[in-house]
Amino acid sequence: MTKLVVKAGKDATLEEREKFKELVLRDPQVAPNGLSGRIAQAHLLAFLYKDGELVVTGAVKCNPEHQAHVAENSGISLPQAEYLGEIGIYILRTVTEGRVMATK
């Protein structure tokens, strides 16, 4: 059975946040320093379970400093009222021939 759970980072249980972190850290591009805080502060966290196992994570992050940086670099206005956040930290766990892999 497949189950999708979406909630604010602050509303996720400690166990959910730890499982999210464990899967996300399979990606070597993810900086581990401060990750627990970023997970807790995420606008939304998504957890996709298959047969009770967490197989996909996702997040919507709202970081005004990053928003300003993106706007400046792109030359496009990103008004706060229209900027929900950015999708990030999406990890898919797949099992291939008994090996667990994570992709971004």
Short mmCIF file of C-alpha atoms in Angstrom, two decimals:
data_model
loop_
_atom_site.label_atom_id
_atom_site.label_comp_id
_atom_site.label_asym_id
_atom_site.label_seq_id
_atom_site.Cartn_x
_atom_site.Cartn_y
_atom_site.Cartn_z
CA MET A 1 0.00 0.00 0.00
CA THR A 2 1.23 3.51 -0.83
CA LYS A 3 0.68 6.41 1.57
CA LEU A 4 1.59 10.08 1.13
CA VAL A 5 1.97 12.31 4.19
CA VAL A 6 2.54 16.07 3.81
CA LYS A 7 2.96 18.41 6.76
CA ALA A 8 4.85 21.46 7.94
CA GLY A 9 8.36 20.70 9.15
CA LYS A 10 7.47 21.95 12.63
CA ASP A 11 4.55 19.49 12.76
CA ALA A 12 6.59 16.41 11.84
CA THR A 13 7.45 14.09 14.68
CA LEU A 14 11.06 13.64 15.73
CA GLU A 15 10.95 10.13 14.24
CA GLU A 16 9.62 11.45 10.90
CA ARG A 17 12.31 14.14 10.77
CA GLU A 18 15.05 11.61 11.57
CA LYS A 19 13.85 9.20 8.85
CA PHE A 20 13.64 12.12 6.41
CA LYS A 21 17.21 13.12 7.32
CA GLU A 22 18.50 9.55 7.02
CA LEU A 23 17.16 9.20 3.49
CA VAL A 24 18.23 12.70 2.40
CA LEU A 25 21.80 12.13 3.60
CA ARG A 26 22.14 9.33 1.04
CA ASP A 27 22.74 12.18 -1.42
CA PRO A 28 26.38 13.30 -1.09
CA GLN A 29 25.43 16.80 -2.29
CA VAL A 30 23.35 17.44 0.84
CA ALA A 31 25.24 19.39 3.50
CA PRO A 32 24.73 17.62 6.84
CA ASN A 33 25.58 20.69 8.95
CA GLY A 34 22.33 22.33 10.04
CA LEU A 35 20.19 19.81 8.17
CA SER A 36 18.05 18.96 11.21
CA GLY A 37 17.18 22.63 11.63
CA ARG A 38 16.42 23.09 7.93
CA ILE A 39 14.11 20.06 8.02
CA ALA A 40 12.27 21.39 11.08
CA GLN A 41 11.90 24.82 9.44
CA ALA A 42 10.72 23.54 6.05
CA HIS A 43 7.43 25.01 4.86
CA LEU A 44 6.28 21.52 3.86
CA LEU A 45 7.74 18.03 4.12
CA ALA A 46 6.48 15.12 2.04
CA PHE A 47 6.88 11.48 3.00
CA LEU A 48 5.88 8.73 0.58
CA TYR A 49 5.65 5.28 2.13
CA LYS A 50 5.34 2.00 0.25
CA ASP A 51 4.34 -0.97 2.37
CA GLY A 52 5.33 0.99 5.49
CA GLU A 53 8.82 1.91 4.24
CA LEU A 54 9.80 5.52 3.51
CA VAL A 55 10.74 5.52 -0.19
CA VAL A 56 10.53 9.19 -1.23
CA THR A 57 11.04 12.47 0.59
CA GLY A 58 10.44 15.99 -0.60
CA ALA A 59 10.37 19.49 0.82
CA VAL A 60 9.19 23.00 0.04
CA LYS A 61 11.67 25.42 1.54
CA CYS A 62 10.94 29.10 2.11
CA ASN A 63 14.15 31.03 2.68
CA PRO A 64 13.84 34.81 2.12
CA GLU A 65 17.63 35.24 1.86
CA HIS A 66 17.82 32.60 -0.86
CA GLN A 67 14.78 34.14 -2.57
CA ALA A 68 16.55 37.52 -2.73
CA HIS A 69 19.72 35.86 -4.06
CA VAL A 70 17.77 34.05 -6.82
CA ALA A 71 15.90 37.23 -7.75
CA GLU A 72 19.13 39.23 -7.94
CA ASN A 73 20.98 36.64 -10.01
CA SER A 74 18.09 36.06 -12.41
CA GLY A 75 17.05 39.68 -12.81
CA ILE A 76 13.45 38.64 -12.16
CA SER A 77 11.33 40.13 -9.40
CA LEU A 78 10.14 37.55 -6.87
CA PRO A 79 7.68 39.39 -4.61
CA GLN A 80 7.31 37.74 -1.19
CA ALA A 81 3.51 37.61 -1.59
CA GLU A 82 3.92 35.46 -4.72
CA TYR A 83 6.84 33.31 -3.57
CA LEU A 84 5.77 30.17 -1.72
CA GLY A 85 9.24 28.69 -1.74
CA GLU A 86 11.34 26.27 -3.69
CA ILE A 87 11.13 22.53 -4.06
CA GLY A 88 14.20 20.85 -2.70
CA ILE A 89 15.56 17.80 -0.95
CA TYR A 90 13.66 15.24 -2.97
CA ILE A 91 15.13 11.81 -2.67
CA LEU A 92 13.87 8.58 -4.20
CA ARG A 93 14.92 5.28 -2.68
CA THR A 94 14.91 2.45 -5.18
CA VAL A 95 15.88 -1.14 -4.70
CA THR A 96 17.78 -2.72 -7.58
CA GLU A 97 19.16 -6.24 -7.29
CA GLY A 98 19.23 -5.95 -3.51
CA ARG A 99 21.10 -2.61 -3.51
CA VAL A 100 19.50 0.53 -2.12
CA MET A 101 20.16 3.66 -4.13
CA ALA A 102 19.17 7.30 -3.63
CA THR A 103 18.71 9.75 -6.48
CA LYS A 104 17.96 13.41 -6.57
#
